[in-house]
Amino acid sequence: MTARKLDGQALATEIFEQVARLVAARVAEGKPRPALATILVGDDPASAIYVRTKQKNAARAGIETSDHRLPASTTTAQLVELVTALNADDRISGVLIQQPVPPQIDMTRVIAALDPVKDVDGFHPVNAGLLALGLPGGVEPCTPAGIVELLEHAGVGLSGANAVVVGRSNLVGKPVALLLLKRNATVTLCHTRTRDLAAHTRDADILVAAAGKLDLIHKDMVKPGAAVVDVGANWVDGKQVGDLGAGVEEVAGWLTPNPGGVGPMTRAMLIKNTYQAEARRRP
Ligand code: NAP
């Protein structure tokens, strides 16, 4: 078997175009253009590239951006002050704080200070809580929402499927498990204390590898025909590589390329969330 491609790049392009049409329609009605404020603390070159890409993606969808740069010495209080000002700024639809931030910053306090409606990353406890409770009205985090949208768009059956998620972080593993559960998958969450990882993964109709460990999932750990989502971003000789070992594509039925799978979908969901944040504030 050669796995079919879960093409995140292609679907992300469709989403940018969809959002661009929705934005154009709002502007034609005389409503304000959605606006994304990006915050970058420090001068990490990789983070600067990520922010630039997100700004370009926003522009592609007709969303305005405002760029906020703070020095690496910024304190939690100073970042909270900027976030509070952006909360109060009526022109701003959503706020993105590029992570990681320097170690002296307490991100729990910063995220708590953000208006949940402008939390386009879906990290605020109100949004995380709504997701955990299975209630509508919150903002879904971008990487998990992008994964589920990619699977659904490809027609991978989620209801009743055995879904195994490797990784239990608040950023990826936990929320993707909740989103799959919401769609009636039977979900198992694995982590470093899981006793026999392969016994779980071999039973997975849907396998989400989100550990950030090179060569973690070997082809003999994959159920034939499974849909496999490779979230991991490991760096080898300057190139991004996922969590899968060689030959998984021979066993899986569906597979995300890495790069070109989850990454573009994450950025597409950020743009969609920004549009929705504006539409929710000013219907
Ligand atoms: P994280 O906070 O480091 O969490 C990793 C999780 O994987 C933890 O729950 C950990 O278990 C588990 N894990 C690590 N090694 C394992 C092993 N050998 N067996 C089983 N479980 C293992 O990372 P994250 O933020 O969730 O991100 C995961 C990966 O996805 C990273 O490589 C990250 O760069 C990538 N990522 C990519 C995108 C994208 O857009 N492409 C977005 C977000 C993240 P414990 O809890 O027991 O420690």
Coordinates of C-alpha atoms and ligand atoms in Angstrom, one line a residue, residues 50 142-144 147 165-174 190-194 197 209-213 216-217 230-235 240-243 258-259 261-267, ligand 1:
Y50 CA 7.3 32.2 12.0
C142 CA -4.8 26.0 15.7
T143 CA -2.7 22.8 15.4
P144 CA -5.4 20.4 16.8
I147 CA -5.4 18.2 12.1
V165 CA -2.6 10.3 20.1
V166 CA 1.1 10.1 21.1
G167 CA 1.8 13.2 23.2
R168 CA -0.4 14.8 25.9
S169 CA 0.7 18.5 25.8
N170 CA -1.8 21.3 26.3
L171 CA -0.7 22.6 22.9
V172 CA -1.3 19.5 20.8
G173 CA -2.0 16.1 22.4
K174 CA -4.7 16.9 24.9
C190 CA -0.1 7.9 25.1
H191 CA 2.9 9.6 26.7
T192 CA 6.4 8.7 28.1
R193 CA 4.9 6.5 30.9
T194 CA 2.8 4.5 28.5
L197 CA 3.3 2.2 23.0
A209 CA 2.2 11.4 16.4
A210 CA 2.9 14.5 18.4
A211 CA 5.9 13.6 20.6
G212 CA 8.7 15.5 18.9
K213 CA 10.9 12.4 18.9
L216 CA 9.5 7.1 17.3
I217 CA 6.8 5.4 15.2
D230 CA 2.9 13.4 11.7
V231 CA 2.9 16.5 13.9
G232 CA 6.5 16.3 15.2
A233 CA 8.9 18.9 14.2
N234 CA 12.5 17.7 14.7
W235 CA 15.5 19.3 13.0
Q240 CA 12.3 19.5 9.4
V241 CA 11.6 15.8 10.0
G242 CA 8.7 14.3 11.9
D243 CA 8.2 11.5 14.4
N258 CA 6.2 16.6 6.9
P259 CA 6.7 19.4 6.2
G261 CA 1.0 18.7 6.4
V262 CA 0.2 20.0 9.9
G263 CA 2.3 23.2 9.7
P264 CA 0.3 25.0 6.9
M265 CA -3.0 23.8 8.5
T266 CA -1.9 25.4 11.8
R267 CA -1.4 28.7 10.1
Ligands
NAP1 P1 5.8 18.7 24.1 O1 5.2 19.7 25.0 O2 7.3 18.5 24.2 O3 5.1 17.3 24.4 C1 5.5 16.1 23.9 C2 4.6 15.0 24.3 O4 5.1 13.8 23.8 C3 4.6 14.8 25.8 O5 3.3 14.6 26.3 C4 5.5 13.6 26.0 O6 5.1 12.8 27.1 C5 5.3 12.8 24.7 N1 6.4 12.0 24.4 C6 7.7 12.4 24.2 N2 8.5 11.4 24.0 C7 7.7 10.3 24.0 C8 7.9 8.9 23.8 N3 9.2 8.4 23.5 N4 6.9 8.0 23.9 C9 5.6 8.5 24.1 N5 5.4 9.8 24.3 C10 6.4 10.7 24.2 O7 5.6 19.0 22.6 P2 4.3 19.7 21.8 O8 4.3 21.1 22.0 O9 3.1 18.9 22.2 O10 4.7 19.4 20.3 C11 4.9 18.0 19.9 C12 5.7 18.1 18.6 O11 4.9 18.7 17.6 C13 7.0 18.9 18.7 O12 8.0 18.3 17.8 C14 6.6 20.3 18.1 O13 7.6 21.0 17.5 C15 5.6 19.8 17.0 N6 4.6 20.8 16.7 C16 4.4 21.1 15.4 C17 3.4 22.0 15.0 C18 3.2 22.3 13.6 O14 2.5 23.3 13.3 N7 3.8 21.5 12.6 C19 2.7 22.7 16.0 C20 2.9 22.3 17.3 C21 3.8 21.4 17.6 P3 5.2 13.3 28.7 O15 4.0 14.2 28.8 O16 5.1 12.0 29.4 O17 6.5 14.0 28.8

